[in-house]
Short mmCIF file of C-alpha atoms in Angstrom, two decimals:
data_model
loop_
_atom_site.label_atom_id
_atom_site.label_comp_id
_atom_site.label_asym_id
_atom_site.label_seq_id
_atom_site.Cartn_x
_atom_site.Cartn_y
_atom_site.Cartn_z
CA UNK A 1 0.00 0.00 0.00
CA UNK A 2 1.32 3.50 -0.83
CA UNK A 3 2.31 5.69 2.11
CA UNK A 4 -0.23 8.37 1.22
CA UNK A 5 -3.11 5.89 1.14
CA UNK A 6 -2.06 4.41 4.46
CA UNK A 7 -1.83 7.86 6.02
CA UNK A 8 -5.32 8.68 4.77
CA UNK A 9 -6.74 5.52 6.38
CA UNK A 10 -4.99 6.16 9.67
CA UNK A 11 -6.19 9.75 9.86
CA UNK A 12 -9.86 8.81 9.93
CA UNK A 13 -10.86 9.79 13.47
CA UNK A 14 -8.75 7.61 15.73
CA UNK A 15 -9.74 9.22 19.04
CA UNK A 16 -12.32 7.47 21.20
CA UNK A 17 -14.65 9.54 23.35
CA UNK A 18 -16.25 8.76 26.69
CA UNK A 19 -17.02 5.08 26.13
CA UNK A 20 -19.02 6.22 23.09
CA UNK A 21 -17.44 5.10 19.85
CA UNK A 22 -18.34 8.29 18.00
CA UNK A 23 -14.68 9.02 17.26
CA UNK A 24 -13.53 5.55 16.24
CA UNK A 25 -12.28 5.28 12.69
CA UNK A 26 -14.25 3.22 10.22
CA UNK A 27 -12.56 0.65 8.00
CA UNK A 28 -12.14 0.21 4.23
CA UNK A 29 -15.01 2.43 3.08
CA UNK A 30 -17.54 -0.26 4.07
CA UNK A 31 -18.36 1.40 7.39
CA UNK A 32 -16.69 -1.26 9.54
CA UNK A 33 -15.92 -0.40 13.17
CA UNK A 34 -13.63 -2.89 14.94
CA UNK A 35 -12.78 -2.51 18.63
CA UNK A 36 -9.94 -4.40 20.29
CA UNK A 37 -11.14 -4.63 23.91
CA UNK A 38 -7.96 -4.45 25.94
CA UNK A 39 -5.85 -3.14 23.09
CA UNK A 40 -3.61 -0.10 23.41
CA UNK A 41 -2.79 0.81 19.80
CA UNK A 42 -4.38 0.78 16.36
CA UNK A 43 -3.29 -1.85 13.84
CA UNK A 44 -4.31 -3.87 10.78
CA UNK A 45 -4.67 -7.61 11.25
CA UNK A 46 -3.93 -10.47 8.83
CA UNK A 47 -7.22 -9.76 7.01
CA UNK A 48 -6.37 -6.06 6.64
CA UNK A 49 -9.14 -5.19 9.12
CA UNK A 50 -8.31 -2.01 11.01
CA UNK A 51 -8.69 -2.33 14.79
CA UNK A 52 -9.00 0.54 17.26
CA UNK A 53 -8.13 0.06 20.94
CA UNK A 54 -10.68 0.63 23.64
CA UNK A 55 -7.69 1.52 25.81
CA UNK A 56 -7.83 5.00 24.25
CA UNK A 57 -11.40 5.57 25.40
CA UNK A 58 -11.57 8.37 27.97
CA UNK A 59 -13.28 7.18 31.15
CA UNK A 60 -13.60 3.51 30.26
CA UNK A 61 -13.67 1.22 33.29
CA UNK A 62 -12.20 -2.24 33.66
CA UNK A 63 -8.87 -4.01 33.83
CA UNK A 64 -6.76 -5.29 30.93
CA UNK A 65 -5.11 -8.71 30.97
CA UNK A 66 -2.94 -10.35 28.31
CA UNK A 67 -3.90 -13.84 27.11
CA UNK A 68 -2.41 -16.38 24.72
CA UNK A 69 -4.43 -16.33 21.49
CA UNK A 70 -6.02 -19.50 20.05
CA UNK A 71 -3.70 -21.94 18.32
CA UNK A 72 -5.11 -21.15 14.87
CA UNK A 73 -3.96 -17.52 15.11
CA UNK A 74 -0.66 -16.71 13.41
CA UNK A 75 1.22 -15.00 16.23
CA UNK A 76 3.27 -12.98 13.74
CA UNK A 77 0.10 -10.92 13.20
CA UNK A 78 -1.60 -8.70 15.75
CA UNK A 79 -4.99 -9.93 16.93
CA UNK A 80 -7.71 -8.75 19.32
CA UNK A 81 -7.58 -12.23 20.88
CA UNK A 82 -4.32 -11.51 22.72
CA UNK A 83 -5.94 -9.47 25.49
CA UNK A 84 -9.21 -9.07 27.37
CA UNK A 85 -10.87 -6.29 29.28
CA UNK A 86 -12.76 -7.36 32.37
CA UNK A 87 -14.98 -5.30 34.64
CA UNK A 88 -14.56 -6.15 38.35
CA UNK A 89 -16.58 -3.21 39.67
CA UNK A 90 -20.12 -3.36 41.02
CA UNK A 91 -21.96 -1.58 38.22
CA UNK A 92 -25.09 -3.27 36.92
CA UNK A 93 -23.75 -3.00 33.36
CA UNK A 94 -20.82 -1.81 31.28
CA UNK A 95 -21.58 -0.41 27.86
CA UNK A 96 -20.01 0.40 24.53
CA UNK A 97 -21.97 2.88 22.39
CA UNK A 98 -21.53 3.05 18.62
CA UNK A 99 -22.68 6.45 17.38
CA UNK A 100 -20.50 7.34 14.43
CA UNK A 101 -22.44 7.25 11.18
CA UNK A 102 -25.27 5.10 12.57
CA UNK A 103 -28.41 5.51 10.44
CA UNK A 104 -31.67 5.08 12.32
CA UNK A 105 -33.62 2.13 10.90
CA UNK A 106 -30.66 0.60 9.06
CA UNK A 107 -29.63 -2.99 9.76
CA UNK A 108 -26.22 -3.74 11.28
CA UNK A 109 -24.28 -6.85 12.19
CA UNK A 110 -22.91 -6.63 15.74
CA UNK A 111 -20.52 -9.32 16.95
CA UNK A 112 -18.93 -9.66 20.38
CA UNK A 113 -16.07 -12.14 20.80
CA UNK A 114 -14.79 -13.81 23.96
CA UNK A 115 -11.47 -15.61 24.39
CA UNK A 116 -9.58 -15.95 27.67
CA UNK A 117 -7.60 -19.10 26.95
CA UNK A 118 -6.84 -21.46 29.83
CA UNK A 119 -8.42 -19.45 32.65
CA UNK A 120 -9.62 -16.05 33.79
CA UNK A 121 -7.43 -13.81 35.95
CA UNK A 122 -10.18 -13.45 38.57
CA UNK A 123 -12.47 -15.73 40.61
CA UNK A 124 -15.98 -16.68 39.47
CA UNK A 125 -18.99 -18.16 41.26
CA UNK A 126 -18.37 -21.62 39.79
CA UNK A 127 -14.84 -22.90 39.30
CA UNK A 128 -13.56 -22.95 35.71
CA UNK A 129 -16.62 -21.25 34.25
CA UNK A 130 -18.07 -17.80 33.77
CA UNK A 131 -21.57 -16.56 33.03
CA UNK A 132 -22.98 -13.11 32.32
CA UNK A 133 -25.52 -11.42 30.06
CA UNK A 134 -24.98 -9.61 26.80
CA UNK A 135 -27.36 -6.68 26.22
CA UNK A 136 -28.49 -4.83 23.10
CA UNK A 137 -29.99 -1.42 23.85
CA UNK A 138 -32.38 -1.92 26.78
CA UNK A 139 -32.89 -5.68 26.32
CA UNK A 140 -31.08 -8.89 27.17
CA UNK A 141 -29.58 -10.30 23.99
CA UNK A 142 -27.93 -13.57 25.06
CA UNK A 143 -26.12 -15.34 27.88
CA UNK A 144 -22.36 -15.76 27.63
CA UNK A 145 -21.43 -19.04 29.35
CA UNK A 146 -17.88 -20.33 28.95
CA UNK A 147 -16.12 -23.34 30.48
CA UNK A 148 -12.36 -23.21 30.89
CA UNK A 149 -9.95 -23.97 29.48
CA UNK A 150 -11.01 -22.74 26.06
CA UNK A 151 -9.22 -24.99 23.60
CA UNK A 152 -10.32 -24.31 20.02
CA UNK A 153 -11.79 -20.98 18.98
CA UNK A 154 -13.25 -17.89 20.56
CA UNK A 155 -16.95 -17.67 21.44
CA UNK A 156 -18.80 -15.32 19.08
CA UNK A 157 -22.20 -13.79 19.77
CA UNK A 158 -23.68 -12.18 16.67
CA UNK A 159 -26.88 -10.27 16.06
CA UNK A 160 -28.49 -8.43 13.15
CA UNK A 161 -30.12 -5.34 14.66
CA UNK A 162 -31.98 -2.35 13.26
CA UNK A 163 -30.75 0.91 14.77
CA UNK A 164 -33.46 2.35 17.02
CA UNK A 165 -31.78 5.75 16.91
CA UNK A 166 -28.49 7.22 15.78
CA UNK A 167 -26.52 4.93 18.06
CA UNK A 168 -26.27 1.25 18.97
CA UNK A 169 -25.62 0.27 22.58
CA UNK A 170 -23.97 -3.04 23.51
CA UNK A 171 -23.56 -3.83 27.21
CA UNK A 172 -22.28 -6.57 29.51
CA UNK A 173 -24.14 -7.27 32.74
CA UNK A 174 -21.97 -6.42 35.73
CA UNK A 175 -21.15 -8.33 38.90
CA UNK A 176 -23.78 -6.72 41.12
CA UNK A 177 -26.65 -7.66 43.39
CA UNK A 178 -29.04 -6.53 40.65
CA UNK A 179 -27.79 -8.96 37.99
CA UNK A 180 -26.22 -11.89 39.88
CA UNK A 181 -23.65 -12.16 37.07
CA UNK A 182 -20.01 -13.11 37.22
CA UNK A 183 -17.46 -10.41 36.46
CA UNK A 184 -17.79 -10.03 32.67
CA UNK A 185 -15.01 -9.81 30.09
CA UNK A 186 -14.76 -9.18 26.37
CA UNK A 187 -12.11 -9.58 23.67
CA UNK A 188 -13.51 -7.63 20.73
CA UNK A 189 -16.61 -5.89 19.45
CA UNK A 190 -17.41 -5.13 15.80
CA UNK A 191 -20.10 -3.28 13.86
CA UNK A 192 -20.83 -3.98 10.17
CA UNK A 193 -23.50 -2.22 8.06
CA UNK A 194 -25.80 -4.63 6.22
CA UNK A 195 -27.75 -4.33 2.97
CA UNK A 196 -31.53 -4.31 3.06
CA UNK A 197 -31.40 -6.76 0.13
CA UNK A 198 -30.17 -9.61 2.37
CA UNK A 199 -32.89 -12.23 2.77
CA UNK A 200 -32.68 -12.39 6.59
CA UNK A 201 -33.20 -8.62 6.70
CA UNK A 202 -36.18 -8.83 4.33
CA UNK A 203 -37.67 -11.59 6.50
CA UNK A 204 -37.35 -9.50 9.66
CA UNK A 205 -38.84 -6.40 8.02
CA UNK A 206 -41.73 -8.18 6.31
CA UNK A 207 -42.68 -10.79 8.89
CA UNK A 208 -41.16 -9.90 12.27
CA UNK A 209 -41.64 -6.14 12.64
CA UNK A 210 -37.90 -5.57 12.19
CA UNK A 211 -36.97 -7.55 15.27
CA UNK A 212 -33.30 -8.47 15.71
CA UNK A 213 -31.99 -11.79 14.39
CA UNK A 214 -29.45 -13.76 16.41
CA UNK A 215 -27.07 -15.91 14.39
CA UNK A 216 -27.31 -19.62 15.31
CA UNK A 217 -25.06 -21.10 12.61
CA UNK A 218 -23.25 -20.06 9.44
CA UNK A 219 -21.52 -23.04 7.87
CA UNK A 220 -19.30 -23.57 4.85
CA UNK A 221 -19.78 -27.24 3.87
CA UNK A 222 -17.04 -29.16 2.13
CA UNK A 223 -14.24 -27.03 3.55
CA UNK A 224 -10.86 -28.66 3.00
CA UNK A 225 -9.44 -27.63 6.37
CA UNK A 226 -11.41 -27.46 9.66
CA UNK A 227 -9.56 -24.27 10.58
CA UNK A 228 -10.42 -22.58 7.27
CA UNK A 229 -12.96 -20.07 8.51
CA UNK A 230 -13.85 -17.45 5.91
CA UNK A 231 -14.67 -13.77 6.54
CA UNK A 232 -13.79 -10.35 5.12
CA UNK A 233 -10.25 -9.87 3.90
CA UNK A 234 -8.96 -6.68 2.37
CA UNK A 235 -6.19 -8.68 0.71
CA UNK A 236 -8.59 -10.74 -1.43
CA UNK A 237 -10.03 -9.74 -4.78
CA UNK A 238 -13.66 -8.69 -4.92
CA UNK A 239 -16.03 -11.59 -4.39
CA UNK A 240 -13.51 -13.82 -2.66
CA UNK A 241 -14.11 -12.56 0.87
CA UNK A 242 -17.28 -11.59 2.73
CA UNK A 243 -18.11 -7.92 2.21
CA UNK A 244 -20.25 -7.97 5.40
CA UNK A 245 -17.54 -9.78 7.41
CA UNK A 246 -19.85 -12.71 8.13
CA UNK A 247 -17.76 -15.56 9.51
CA UNK A 248 -18.29 -18.91 7.77
CA UNK A 249 -17.47 -21.93 9.94
CA UNK A 250 -15.63 -24.74 8.20
CA UNK A 251 -17.35 -28.16 8.02
CA UNK A 252 -15.31 -31.05 6.67
CA UNK A 253 -17.75 -33.92 7.28
CA UNK A 254 -19.04 -36.21 4.55
CA UNK A 255 -17.99 -36.46 0.93
CA UNK A 256 -16.31 -33.26 -0.16
CA UNK A 257 -16.83 -31.66 -3.56
CA UNK A 258 -14.84 -28.67 -4.72
CA UNK A 259 -13.92 -26.73 -7.80
CA UNK A 260 -11.53 -23.99 -8.83
CA UNK A 261 -14.10 -22.56 -11.20
CA UNK A 262 -15.41 -19.10 -10.29
CA UNK A 263 -18.96 -19.27 -8.91
CA UNK A 264 -21.59 -16.67 -9.73
CA UNK A 265 -22.71 -15.08 -6.44
CA UNK A 266 -24.37 -11.70 -6.36
CA UNK A 267 -26.85 -9.48 -4.52
CA UNK A 268 -29.74 -11.82 -5.35
CA UNK A 269 -27.96 -14.65 -3.54
CA UNK A 270 -26.81 -12.54 -0.57
CA UNK A 271 -23.28 -12.14 -1.93
CA UNK A 272 -21.87 -15.30 -0.37
CA UNK A 273 -18.09 -15.40 -0.91
CA UNK A 274 -16.99 -17.39 -3.95
CA UNK A 275 -14.68 -19.70 -1.89
CA UNK A 276 -17.67 -20.72 0.24
CA UNK A 277 -19.58 -21.72 -2.88
CA UNK A 278 -16.58 -23.54 -4.40
CA UNK A 279 -16.93 -26.33 -1.85
CA UNK A 280 -19.83 -28.57 -0.90
CA UNK A 281 -20.82 -31.73 0.94
CA UNK A 282 -22.38 -34.41 -1.22
CA UNK A 283 -23.83 -37.88 -0.67
CA UNK A 284 -25.06 -40.62 -2.97
CA UNK A 285 -28.41 -40.85 -1.17
CA UNK A 286 -29.09 -38.38 1.68
CA UNK A 287 -27.75 -35.62 3.91
CA UNK A 288 -29.08 -34.75 7.35
CA UNK A 289 -28.29 -31.45 9.05
CA UNK A 290 -29.37 -30.81 12.63
CA UNK A 291 -29.12 -27.56 14.58
CA UNK A 292 -29.60 -27.20 18.32
CA UNK A 293 -32.04 -24.36 18.91
CA UNK A 294 -34.19 -22.75 21.57
CA UNK A 295 -37.76 -24.11 21.31
CA UNK A 296 -40.88 -21.96 20.99
CA UNK A 297 -39.12 -19.46 18.76
CA UNK A 298 -39.20 -18.26 15.16
CA UNK A 299 -36.27 -19.08 12.89
CA UNK A 300 -35.09 -18.13 9.44
CA UNK A 301 -32.69 -20.15 7.30
CA UNK A 302 -30.78 -19.71 4.05
CA UNK A 303 -29.59 -22.79 2.12
CA UNK A 304 -26.98 -22.12 -0.57
CA UNK A 305 -26.45 -24.50 -3.49
CA UNK A 306 -24.19 -24.50 -6.56
CA UNK A 307 -23.66 -27.36 -8.97
CA UNK A 308 -19.94 -28.12 -8.85
CA UNK A 309 -19.79 -31.51 -10.57
CA UNK A 310 -18.61 -31.06 -14.19
CA UNK A 311 -20.46 -34.27 -15.10
CA UNK A 312 -23.84 -32.76 -14.18
CA UNK A 313 -24.63 -30.91 -17.39
CA UNK A 314 -28.42 -30.96 -17.62
CA UNK A 315 -31.56 -30.46 -15.63
CA UNK A 316 -32.85 -33.62 -13.95
CA UNK A 317 -29.44 -35.13 -13.23
CA UNK A 318 -29.38 -33.99 -9.58
CA UNK A 319 -32.82 -33.72 -7.98
CA UNK A 320 -33.48 -34.10 -4.27
CA UNK A 321 -36.22 -33.52 -1.77
CA UNK A 322 -35.47 -31.14 1.09
CA UNK A 323 -37.57 -31.47 4.25
CA UNK A 324 -37.31 -28.98 7.11
CA UNK A 325 -38.98 -30.37 10.18
CA UNK A 326 -39.55 -30.22 13.90
CA UNK A 327 -42.29 -31.61 16.14
CA UNK A 328 -45.30 -29.90 14.56
CA UNK A 329 -43.99 -28.28 11.38
CA UNK A 330 -42.73 -29.79 8.14
CA UNK A 331 -41.74 -27.89 5.00
CA UNK A 332 -40.98 -29.94 1.91
CA UNK A 333 -39.39 -28.71 -1.34
CA UNK A 334 -37.83 -30.42 -4.35
CA UNK A 335 -34.69 -28.89 -5.84
CA UNK A 336 -32.95 -29.31 -9.18
CA UNK A 337 -29.83 -27.16 -8.77
CA UNK A 338 -28.77 -27.21 -12.42
CA UNK A 339 -32.32 -26.53 -13.50
CA UNK A 340 -32.57 -23.59 -11.09
CA UNK A 341 -29.27 -21.83 -11.72
CA UNK A 342 -27.13 -23.82 -14.14
CA UNK A 343 -23.59 -24.88 -13.38
CA UNK A 344 -21.21 -22.91 -11.17
CA UNK A 345 -23.90 -20.45 -10.13
CA UNK A 346 -25.41 -19.90 -6.68
CA UNK A 347 -28.98 -20.90 -5.92
CA UNK A 348 -30.44 -19.58 -2.66
CA UNK A 349 -33.36 -21.37 -0.99
CA UNK A 350 -35.26 -20.08 2.02
CA UNK A 351 -38.72 -20.02 3.60
CA UNK A 352 -39.64 -16.35 3.26
CA UNK A 353 -42.00 -16.33 6.27
CA UNK A 354 -39.63 -18.30 8.50
CA UNK A 355 -40.44 -21.36 10.58
CA UNK A 356 -41.73 -21.70 14.14
CA UNK A 357 -39.73 -24.32 16.04
CA UNK A 358 -41.20 -26.01 19.11
CA UNK A 359 -38.42 -28.54 19.81
CA UNK A 360 -34.72 -28.20 20.77
CA UNK A 361 -33.62 -29.37 17.32
CA UNK A 362 -34.21 -28.08 13.81
CA UNK A 363 -33.71 -30.80 11.16
CA UNK A 364 -32.91 -30.45 7.46
CA UNK A 365 -33.13 -33.71 5.50
CA UNK A 366 -32.12 -33.88 1.84
CA UNK A 367 -32.82 -37.11 -0.05
CA UNK A 368 -32.19 -38.14 -3.64
CA UNK A 369 -35.35 -38.61 -5.70
CA UNK A 370 -36.02 -41.92 -7.44
CA UNK A 371 -35.22 -40.72 -10.96
CA UNK A 372 -32.17 -38.61 -10.06
CA UNK A 373 -28.72 -39.72 -11.21
CA UNK A 374 -26.96 -37.98 -8.33
CA UNK A 375 -27.56 -37.50 -4.63
CA UNK A 376 -28.03 -34.21 -2.73
CA UNK A 377 -25.44 -31.50 -2.34
CA UNK A 378 -25.17 -28.53 0.05
CA UNK A 379 -22.62 -25.71 -0.12
CA UNK A 380 -23.51 -23.43 2.80
CA UNK A 381 -26.19 -22.81 5.38
CA UNK A 382 -27.27 -20.03 7.74
CA UNK A 383 -29.75 -20.22 10.63
CA UNK A 384 -31.08 -17.23 12.56
CA UNK A 385 -33.28 -17.00 15.65
CA UNK A 386 -35.75 -14.12 15.85
CA UNK A 387 -35.78 -11.94 18.97
CA UNK A 388 -38.81 -12.95 21.03
CA UNK A 389 -40.21 -9.40 21.25
CA UNK A 390 -39.86 -5.95 19.78
CA UNK A 391 -36.85 -4.09 21.11
CA UNK A 392 -37.73 -1.97 24.11
CA UNK A 393 -37.66 1.75 23.48
CA UNK A 394 -36.21 2.06 26.97
CA UNK A 395 -36.41 4.91 29.42
CA UNK A 396 -38.18 8.13 28.37
CA UNK A 397 -35.86 9.81 25.86
CA UNK A 398 -35.55 13.15 27.63
CA UNK A 399 -34.64 11.43 30.88
CA UNK A 400 -31.95 9.34 29.18
CA UNK A 401 -30.38 12.58 27.97
CA UNK A 402 -30.68 14.16 31.43
CA UNK A 403 -28.95 11.21 33.12
CA UNK A 404 -26.23 11.26 30.46
CA UNK A 405 -25.63 14.95 31.17
CA UNK A 406 -25.56 14.31 34.91
CA UNK A 407 -23.03 11.49 34.43
CA UNK A 408 -20.85 13.71 32.26
CA UNK A 409 -20.98 16.45 34.91
CA UNK A 410 -19.26 14.18 37.43
CA UNK A 411 -16.05 12.50 36.23
CA UNK A 412 -16.48 9.43 38.42
CA UNK A 413 -19.89 8.71 36.86
CA UNK A 414 -18.54 8.78 33.29
CA UNK A 415 -18.44 4.98 33.02
CA UNK A 416 -22.22 4.77 33.26
CA UNK A 417 -23.67 4.31 29.77
CA UNK A 418 -26.63 2.54 28.23
CA UNK A 419 -30.24 2.79 29.31
CA UNK A 420 -30.49 3.96 32.95
CA UNK A 421 -33.49 1.74 33.76
CA UNK A 422 -33.62 -1.29 31.45
CA UNK A 423 -33.05 -4.17 31.52
CA UNK A 424 -31.27 -3.40 34.80
CA UNK A 425 -31.24 0.05 36.43
CA UNK A 426 -28.06 1.87 37.28
CA UNK A 427 -27.03 1.10 40.84
CA UNK A 428 -27.95 4.65 41.88
CA UNK A 429 -31.38 5.05 40.27
CA UNK A 430 -34.84 3.68 40.97
CA UNK A 431 -37.28 3.59 38.06
CA UNK A 432 -41.02 3.32 37.57
CA UNK A 433 -42.54 0.12 36.23
CA UNK A 434 -44.06 1.45 33.00
CA UNK A 435 -43.13 0.01 29.61
CA UNK A 436 -41.10 3.17 29.09
CA UNK A 437 -39.98 3.91 32.63
CA UNK A 438 -39.15 7.20 34.28
CA UNK A 439 -36.59 7.79 36.99
CA UNK A 440 -38.21 8.21 40.39
CA UNK A 441 -35.24 8.13 42.77
CA UNK A 442 -31.55 9.04 42.59
CA UNK A 443 -29.15 7.88 45.30
CA UNK A 444 -25.68 9.36 44.83
CA UNK A 445 -24.56 9.61 48.42
CA UNK A 446 -20.92 8.77 49.24
CA UNK A 447 -19.82 8.82 45.59
CA UNK A 448 -16.93 11.29 46.00
CA UNK A 449 -18.72 13.77 43.74
CA UNK A 450 -17.23 17.24 43.48
CA UNK A 451 -18.08 20.55 41.85
CA UNK A 452 -21.43 22.26 41.48
CA UNK A 453 -24.74 20.43 41.51
CA UNK A 454 -25.83 20.43 37.84
CA UNK A 455 -29.17 21.98 36.97
CA UNK A 456 -30.13 18.88 34.94
CA UNK A 457 -31.84 17.31 37.97
CA UNK A 458 -34.65 19.84 37.53
CA UNK A 459 -35.75 18.07 34.32
CA UNK A 460 -36.59 14.78 36.08
CA UNK A 461 -40.24 15.60 36.68
CA UNK A 462 -41.17 12.31 38.35
CA UNK A 463 -38.31 12.35 40.85
CA UNK A 464 -39.45 11.69 44.42
CA UNK A 465 -36.07 11.13 46.11
CA UNK A 466 -32.79 12.95 45.49
CA UNK A 467 -29.84 12.12 47.73
CA UNK A 468 -26.44 13.74 47.12
CA UNK A 469 -25.26 13.47 50.72
CA UNK A 470 -21.67 12.95 51.92
CA UNK A 471 -19.86 14.19 48.82
CA UNK A 472 -17.63 17.20 48.07
CA UNK A 473 -20.18 19.34 46.29
CA UNK A 474 -19.69 23.10 46.21
CA UNK A 475 -21.59 26.16 45.05
CA UNK A 476 -25.24 26.91 45.64
CA UNK A 477 -28.38 24.80 45.44
CA UNK A 478 -29.54 25.00 41.79
CA UNK A 479 -33.12 25.52 40.69
CA UNK A 480 -35.13 22.39 41.54
CA UNK A 481 -38.52 24.08 41.45
CA UNK A 482 -39.88 21.77 38.74
CA UNK A 483 -39.57 18.68 40.97
CA UNK A 484 -43.20 18.80 42.01
CA UNK A 485 -43.20 15.17 43.20
CA UNK A 486 -40.01 15.41 45.27
CA UNK A 487 -40.62 14.20 48.82
CA UNK A 488 -37.03 13.75 50.06
CA UNK A 489 -33.98 15.92 49.39
CA UNK A 490 -30.72 15.08 51.16
CA UNK A 491 -27.72 17.37 50.63
CA UNK A 492 -26.06 17.00 54.00
CA UNK A 493 -22.30 16.77 54.53
CA UNK A 494 -21.11 18.71 51.49
CA UNK A 495 -19.48 22.12 51.01
CA UNK A 496 -22.51 23.96 49.66
CA UNK A 497 -22.83 27.66 50.34
CA UNK A 498 -25.03 30.68 49.70
CA UNK A 499 -28.56 31.22 50.90
CA UNK A 500 -31.19 28.53 51.19
CA UNK A 501 -33.51 29.10 48.20
CA UNK A 502 -37.16 29.85 48.94
CA UNK A 503 -38.44 27.52 46.23
CA UNK A 504 -37.67 24.57 48.52
CA UNK A 505 -40.57 25.59 50.72
CA UNK A 506 -42.85 25.77 47.71
CA UNK A 507 -42.27 22.20 46.57
CA UNK A 508 -45.76 20.72 47.11
CA UNK A 509 -44.71 17.16 48.00
CA UNK A 510 -41.53 17.81 50.07
CA UNK A 511 -41.54 15.96 53.42
CA UNK A 512 -37.87 15.65 54.37
CA UNK A 513 -35.05 18.13 53.76
CA UNK A 514 -31.54 17.55 55.14
CA UNK A 515 -29.08 20.42 54.69
CA UNK A 516 -26.75 19.76 57.64
CA UNK A 517 -22.97 20.17 57.55
CA UNK A 518 -22.75 22.74 54.76
CA UNK A 519 -21.82 26.44 54.69
CA UNK A 520 -25.18 28.09 54.10
CA UNK A 521 -25.72 31.66 55.18
CA UNK A 522 -28.63 34.06 55.66
CA UNK A 523 -32.12 33.50 56.96
CA UNK A 524 -34.28 30.41 56.68
CA UNK A 525 -37.01 31.08 54.07
CA UNK A 526 -40.45 31.69 55.56
CA UNK A 527 -41.96 29.05 53.28
CA UNK A 528 -39.81 26.39 54.96
CA UNK A 529 -40.56 27.65 58.45
CA UNK A 530 -44.28 27.54 57.71
CA UNK A 531 -44.09 23.89 56.64
CA UNK A 532 -42.06 23.02 59.73
CA UNK A 533 -44.58 24.75 62.01
CA UNK A 534 -47.42 22.60 60.67
CA UNK A 535 -45.31 19.39 60.81
CA UNK A 536 -45.49 19.07 57.02
CA UNK A 537 -41.68 19.08 56.77
CA UNK A 538 -38.86 17.42 58.64
CA UNK A 539 -36.09 20.02 58.26
CA UNK A 540 -32.54 19.18 59.33
CA UNK A 541 -30.41 22.26 59.01
CA UNK A 542 -27.52 22.72 61.44
CA UNK A 543 -25.83 26.09 61.92
CA UNK A 544 -26.14 28.97 59.44
CA UNK A 545 -23.29 31.48 59.12
#
């Protein structure tokens, strides 16, 4: 690569800001964002994928630990699998927020990877295992459960998600009383824009109200080497790597068929990489594929076929029945690959409305028909599980922004990201139980907060409790006159000064007010004294200067 081109790539916004990935560079003009969790420098890997370190993120929490990468990784190349970031604090969740170039309503592939090698550098609830939740926006996405030692490849969790807004939030549940999770860790996190022409995306839009799709399997049948996983590579010519960076798992079982002929694969067949379609599994009579799935869920599958045998030169020479089945559902189709797409050309088969699966296994049986000269063949297969509900819209939008501003006002709250209420609330907030909750209580006592109290609290109209006691807060009490439901305000043991504002006595619901151990001066407002005289208010004040 020429020096000027490399410099141009490296100058694309390297800085990372406040746990939000709005300043992370994108890769290769395809909009890729690749985060090395635990990394400390930017680099290109063996596939020419540009990785940015989360170590450059201002305010990110967690601890970095080096690990030995999987055996399949060429150690002469840098890899995100050589370190982890783990989060030993007591937060309910730890979040990464993609918000550079995110288009609301567009589909994206998000993949989180987990590799710690022989063991974790911290204790867990059960020996030699770890378990925690992976979150997307305000919902639980999946459970990460790993037994150690890890011996083959990293664990990948992948989801196709439609952006609810101009960001995408991915979180790990923390080791807290709220979640009962182990201390979580992560190796890498990637974001890849997807085309609306992809069949899984069309299925979700047309039949599932644009719910997310979780990848169950993506298999390249007939692979010549079990370690030959295929994905995007900037070093390959167009068509020979996956432009969406889907990872195709190698399957070497059965009778292998392969060709060096170029295979036609285009937008109508979801742009499967040519090397995936150059190999296949074949059998003289039948092929059975079985996938372990979660019952009582909707699934979508894509079966990819290409006739690779040079001796199959006419329609009718390879015909087979394909039956997709589980306990109560059976879908039967008959395929003639040559008749459908000719030779060396991809044929994509799918059930456009998906399939409801009520058993722990989804079976695909392909059987040669009586008059066929050749048995069935399969090149590649994808299976997706539909999210079981629409994505939650989360906490009321204006309150999310308010809490974000409050967190940014105090440096030691800067690691709090993601939805403040769902699926788990921040440790210091209490939320209402509505579908779109509001924040009703804030407990930030003993948090070593310093500086002025930000005025943002005044925008939390449903707040009933506000405790900022035992910190190092300075300045005056800001305007809180809009907190009409506030019953308890605790500001004791700070360094606040100035006069006590009269609006405090006009708050209609206030019952307890603790202002002790501050540096207030002047007279007590008559409105407060009136409430005290009628026993409407418990006022704890101390000495005024």
